[in-house]
PDB file of C-alpha atoms in Angstrom:
ATOM      1  CA  MET A   1     -11.684   1.085  32.891  1.00  0.00           C
ATOM      2  CA  PRO A   2     -10.906   2.340  29.353  1.00  0.00           C
ATOM      3  CA  LYS A   3      -9.171   5.668  29.146  1.00  0.00           C
ATOM      4  CA  THR A   4      -9.491   8.288  26.385  1.00  0.00           C
ATOM      5  CA  TRP A   5      -7.389  11.361  25.646  1.00  0.00           C
ATOM      6  CA  GLN A   6      -8.806  14.166  23.511  1.00  0.00           C
ATOM      7  CA  PRO A   7      -6.557  16.180  21.115  1.00  0.00           C
ATOM      8  CA  GLN A   8      -6.306  19.109  23.539  1.00  0.00           C
ATOM      9  CA  GLN A   9      -4.945  16.700  26.208  1.00  0.00           C
ATOM     10  CA  ASP A  10      -1.781  15.902  24.234  1.00  0.00           C
ATOM     11  CA  LYS A  11       0.665  16.844  27.010  1.00  0.00           C
ATOM     12  CA  LYS A  12      -1.291  14.842  29.585  1.00  0.00           C
ATOM     13  CA  PHE A  13      -1.252  11.861  27.212  1.00  0.00           C
ATOM     14  CA  ALA A  14       2.537  12.175  26.760  1.00  0.00           C
ATOM     15  CA  ARG A  15       3.015  12.107  30.546  1.00  0.00           C
ATOM     16  CA  GLU A  16       0.764   9.046  31.023  1.00  0.00           C
ATOM     17  CA  VAL A  17       2.049   6.885  28.140  1.00  0.00           C
ATOM     18  CA  LYS A  18       3.499   3.514  29.125  1.00  0.00           C
ATOM     19  CA  ILE A  19       6.342   2.240  26.951  1.00  0.00           C
ATOM     20  CA  GLY A  20       5.388  -1.019  25.170  1.00  0.00           C
ATOM     21  CA  GLN A  21       1.611  -0.663  25.620  1.00  0.00           C
ATOM     22  CA  PRO A  22      -0.459  -0.295  22.438  1.00  0.00           C
ATOM     23  CA  TYR A  23      -2.693   2.757  21.975  1.00  0.00           C
ATOM     24  CA  TYR A  24      -5.449   3.102  19.399  1.00  0.00           C
ATOM     25  CA  VAL A  25      -6.840   5.882  17.195  1.00  0.00           C
ATOM     26  CA  ILE A  26      -9.884   5.696  14.919  1.00  0.00           C
ATOM     27  CA  ARG A  27      -9.582   6.941  11.340  1.00  0.00           C
ATOM     28  CA  ASP A  28     -12.537   8.010   9.199  1.00  0.00           C
ATOM     29  CA  LEU A  29     -12.250   6.762   5.629  1.00  0.00           C
ATOM     30  CA  GLU A  30     -13.769   8.065   2.439  1.00  0.00           C
ATOM     31  CA  THR A  31     -16.222   5.480   1.096  1.00  0.00           C
ATOM     32  CA  ARG A  32     -17.350   7.144  -2.144  1.00  0.00           C
ATOM     33  CA  GLY A  33     -14.861   5.059  -4.140  1.00  0.00           C
ATOM     34  CA  ALA A  34     -15.556   1.847  -2.243  1.00  0.00           C
ATOM     35  CA  ARG A  35     -19.127   1.752  -1.050  1.00  0.00           C
ATOM     36  CA  PHE A  36     -18.845  -1.604   0.656  1.00  0.00           C
ATOM     37  CA  GLU A  37     -15.805  -0.719   2.785  1.00  0.00           C
ATOM     38  CA  ASP A  38     -16.035   0.229   6.430  1.00  0.00           C
ATOM     39  CA  ALA A  39     -16.338   3.944   7.132  1.00  0.00           C
ATOM     40  CA  GLN A  40     -13.961   3.699  10.096  1.00  0.00           C
ATOM     41  CA  ARG A  41     -10.896   1.644  10.982  1.00  0.00           C
ATOM     42  CA  TYR A  42      -8.533   1.731  13.896  1.00  0.00           C
ATOM     43  CA  GLU A  43      -4.762   2.066  13.946  1.00  0.00           C
ATOM     44  CA  GLU A  44      -2.505   0.686  16.645  1.00  0.00           C
ATOM     45  CA  HIS A  45       0.533   2.621  17.863  1.00  0.00           C
ATOM     46  CA  THR A  46       3.084   1.335  20.369  1.00  0.00           C
ATOM     47  CA  PHE A  47       5.635   3.635  21.930  1.00  0.00           C
ATOM     48  CA  THR A  48       9.000   1.898  22.143  1.00  0.00           C
ATOM     49  CA  GLU A  49      11.400   4.576  23.371  1.00  0.00           C
ATOM     50  CA  ARG A  50      11.750   8.055  24.775  1.00  0.00           C
ATOM     51  CA  SER A  51      13.296  10.975  22.940  1.00  0.00           C
ATOM     52  CA  ARG A  52      16.812  11.702  24.212  1.00  0.00           C
ATOM     53  CA  LEU A  53      16.301  15.449  24.082  1.00  0.00           C
ATOM     54  CA  THR A  54      12.782  15.933  25.453  1.00  0.00           C
ATOM     55  CA  GLY A  55      11.957  12.585  27.056  1.00  0.00           C
ATOM     56  CA  THR A  56       8.704  12.360  25.088  1.00  0.00           C
ATOM     57  CA  PRO A  57       7.665   8.790  24.155  1.00  0.00           C
ATOM     58  CA  ARG A  58       8.149   7.921  20.456  1.00  0.00           C
ATOM     59  CA  THR A  59       7.017   5.119  18.161  1.00  0.00           C
ATOM     60  CA  ASP A  60       9.365   3.183  15.879  1.00  0.00           C
ATOM     61  CA  GLY A  61       8.322   5.528  13.059  1.00  0.00           C
ATOM     62  CA  GLY A  62       9.418   8.577  15.062  1.00  0.00           C
ATOM     63  CA  MET A  63       5.964   9.957  15.914  1.00  0.00           C
ATOM     64  CA  THR A  64       5.834  11.439  19.405  1.00  0.00           C
ATOM     65  CA  ALA A  65       2.961  10.953  21.814  1.00  0.00           C
ATOM     66  CA  THR A  66       1.971  14.620  21.604  1.00  0.00           C
ATOM     67  CA  GLU A  67       1.880  14.482  17.777  1.00  0.00           C
ATOM     68  CA  LEU A  68      -0.282  11.358  17.806  1.00  0.00           C
ATOM     69  CA  CYS A  69      -2.789  12.788  20.250  1.00  0.00           C
ATOM     70  CA  ARG A  70      -2.904  16.292  18.745  1.00  0.00           C
ATOM     71  CA  ASN A  71      -3.112  15.241  15.091  1.00  0.00           C
ATOM     72  CA  TRP A  72      -5.010  11.937  15.200  1.00  0.00           C
ATOM     73  CA  GLY A  73      -6.841  12.009  18.572  1.00  0.00           C
ATOM     74  CA  PRO A  74      -8.822  11.002  20.435  1.00  0.00           C
ATOM     75  CA  VAL A  75      -6.497   8.218  21.607  1.00  0.00           C
ATOM     76  CA  TYR A  76      -7.821   5.099  23.364  1.00  0.00           C
ATOM     77  CA  ASP A  77      -5.973   2.605  25.534  1.00  0.00           C
ATOM     78  CA  THR A  78      -8.324  -0.275  24.626  1.00  0.00           C
ATOM     79  CA  LYS A  79      -8.929  -1.793  21.207  1.00  0.00           C
ATOM     80  CA  PRO A  80     -12.214  -0.688  19.587  1.00  0.00           C
ATOM     81  CA  ARG A  81     -14.729  -3.500  19.311  1.00  0.00           C
ATOM     82  CA  ASN A  82     -16.427  -4.516  16.062  1.00  0.00           C
ATOM     83  CA  MET A  83     -13.971  -2.522  13.954  1.00  0.00           C
ATOM     84  CA  ARG A  84     -11.264  -3.600  11.508  1.00  0.00           C
ATOM     85  CA  ARG A  85      -7.663  -2.616  11.905  1.00  0.00           C
ATOM     86  CA  SER A  86      -6.108  -0.536   9.115  1.00  0.00           C
ATOM     87  CA  GLY A  87      -4.292  -2.809   6.713  1.00  0.00           C
ATOM     88  CA  GLU A  88      -6.437  -5.881   7.355  1.00  0.00           C
ATOM     89  CA  PRO A  89      -8.207  -7.416   4.355  1.00  0.00           C
ATOM     90  CA  GLY A  90     -11.693  -6.249   3.588  1.00  0.00           C
ATOM     91  CA  PRO A  91     -14.859  -8.248   4.033  1.00  0.00           C
ATOM     92  CA  GLN A  92     -15.046 -11.230   1.716  1.00  0.00           C
ATOM     93  CA  VAL A  93     -17.799 -11.261  -0.848  1.00  0.00           C
ATOM     94  CA  GLY A  94     -17.888 -15.026  -1.135  1.00  0.00           C
ATOM     95  CA  ALA A  95     -17.113 -17.765   1.304  1.00  0.00           C
ATOM     96  CA  PRO A  96     -16.038 -21.392   1.156  1.00  0.00           C
ATOM     97  CA  LEU A  97     -18.891 -23.682   0.292  1.00  0.00           C
ATOM     98  CA  GLY A  98     -18.316 -26.059   3.173  1.00  0.00           C
ATOM     99  CA  HIS A  99     -17.522 -29.753   3.390  1.00  0.00           C
ATOM    100  CA  ASP A 100     -21.122 -30.879   2.817  1.00  0.00           C
ATOM    101  CA  TYR A 101     -21.503 -29.156  -0.585  1.00  0.00           C
ATOM    102  CA  GLU A 102     -21.264 -31.318  -3.678  1.00  0.00           C
ATOM    103  CA  GLY A 103     -21.041 -29.604  -7.023  1.00  0.00           C
ATOM    104  CA  TYR A 104     -21.485 -31.397 -10.328  1.00  0.00           C
ATOM    105  CA  LEU A 105     -20.241 -30.204 -13.688  1.00  0.00           C
ATOM    106  CA  ASP A 106     -22.330 -31.275 -16.630  1.00  0.00           C
ATOM    107  CA  GLU A 107     -20.907 -32.028 -20.070  1.00  0.00           C
ATOM    108  CA  ALA A 108     -21.531 -28.513 -21.452  1.00  0.00           C
ATOM    109  CA  GLU A 109     -19.619 -26.905 -18.581  1.00  0.00           C
ATOM    110  CA  LEU A 110     -16.701 -29.293 -19.027  1.00  0.00           C
ATOM    111  CA  ARG A 111     -16.558 -28.551 -22.776  1.00  0.00           C
ATOM    112  CA  GLY A 112     -16.637 -24.821 -22.060  1.00  0.00           C
ATOM    113  CA  LEU A 113     -13.777 -25.108 -19.554  1.00  0.00           C
ATOM    114  CA  ALA A 114     -11.726 -27.179 -21.986  1.00  0.00           C
ATOM    115  CA  LYS A 115     -12.287 -24.597 -24.755  1.00  0.00           C
ATOM    116  CA  ARG A 116     -11.186 -21.756 -22.470  1.00  0.00           C
ATOM    117  CA  LEU A 117      -8.053 -23.710 -21.613  1.00  0.00           C
ATOM    118  CA  ARG A 118      -7.296 -24.365 -25.305  1.00  0.00           C
ATOM    119  CA  ASP A 119      -7.873 -20.722 -26.288  1.00  0.00           C
ATOM    120  CA  ALA A 120      -5.795 -19.249 -23.453  1.00  0.00           C
ATOM    121  CA  PRO A 121      -2.241 -18.196 -24.356  1.00  0.00           C
ATOM    122  CA  ASP A 122       0.562 -20.375 -23.104  1.00  0.00           C
ATOM    123  CA  PRO A 123       2.172 -18.548 -20.147  1.00  0.00           C
ATOM    124  CA  ARG A 124       5.599 -19.919 -21.087  1.00  0.00           C
ATOM    125  CA  THR A 125       5.516 -18.381 -24.595  1.00  0.00           C
ATOM    126  CA  ARG A 126       3.527 -15.240 -23.814  1.00  0.00           C
ATOM    127  CA  ARG A 127       5.388 -11.949 -24.261  1.00  0.00           C
ATOM    128  CA  ILE A 128       5.122  -9.347 -21.560  1.00  0.00           C
TER     129      ILE A 128
END
């Protein structure tokens, strides 16, 4: 059964964390600049060690379990379904045409492509 910890349960979460198990938080993203992006994505955090001083589980980046739950909670122990992970590529606008598609270029298109190739600067002599 999936388990969830709310931000006010940060100390309980720190006690129940298992080293090496991934935990997930959902981040809300601003979509005004990119209307076609997802409004939410999930992040995965794995605790790899315990702090020598306090014994609190920590990630490789140094974030403790209480910080993760308090600042980014709620925390889930199962991966959210139908949601992209942060850092994964966005949805593709186009797709491959498939093996059964046959495209033909007519003479005008070929001339246009050849002209664009002739007019393009030579990358070996182009100054940066």
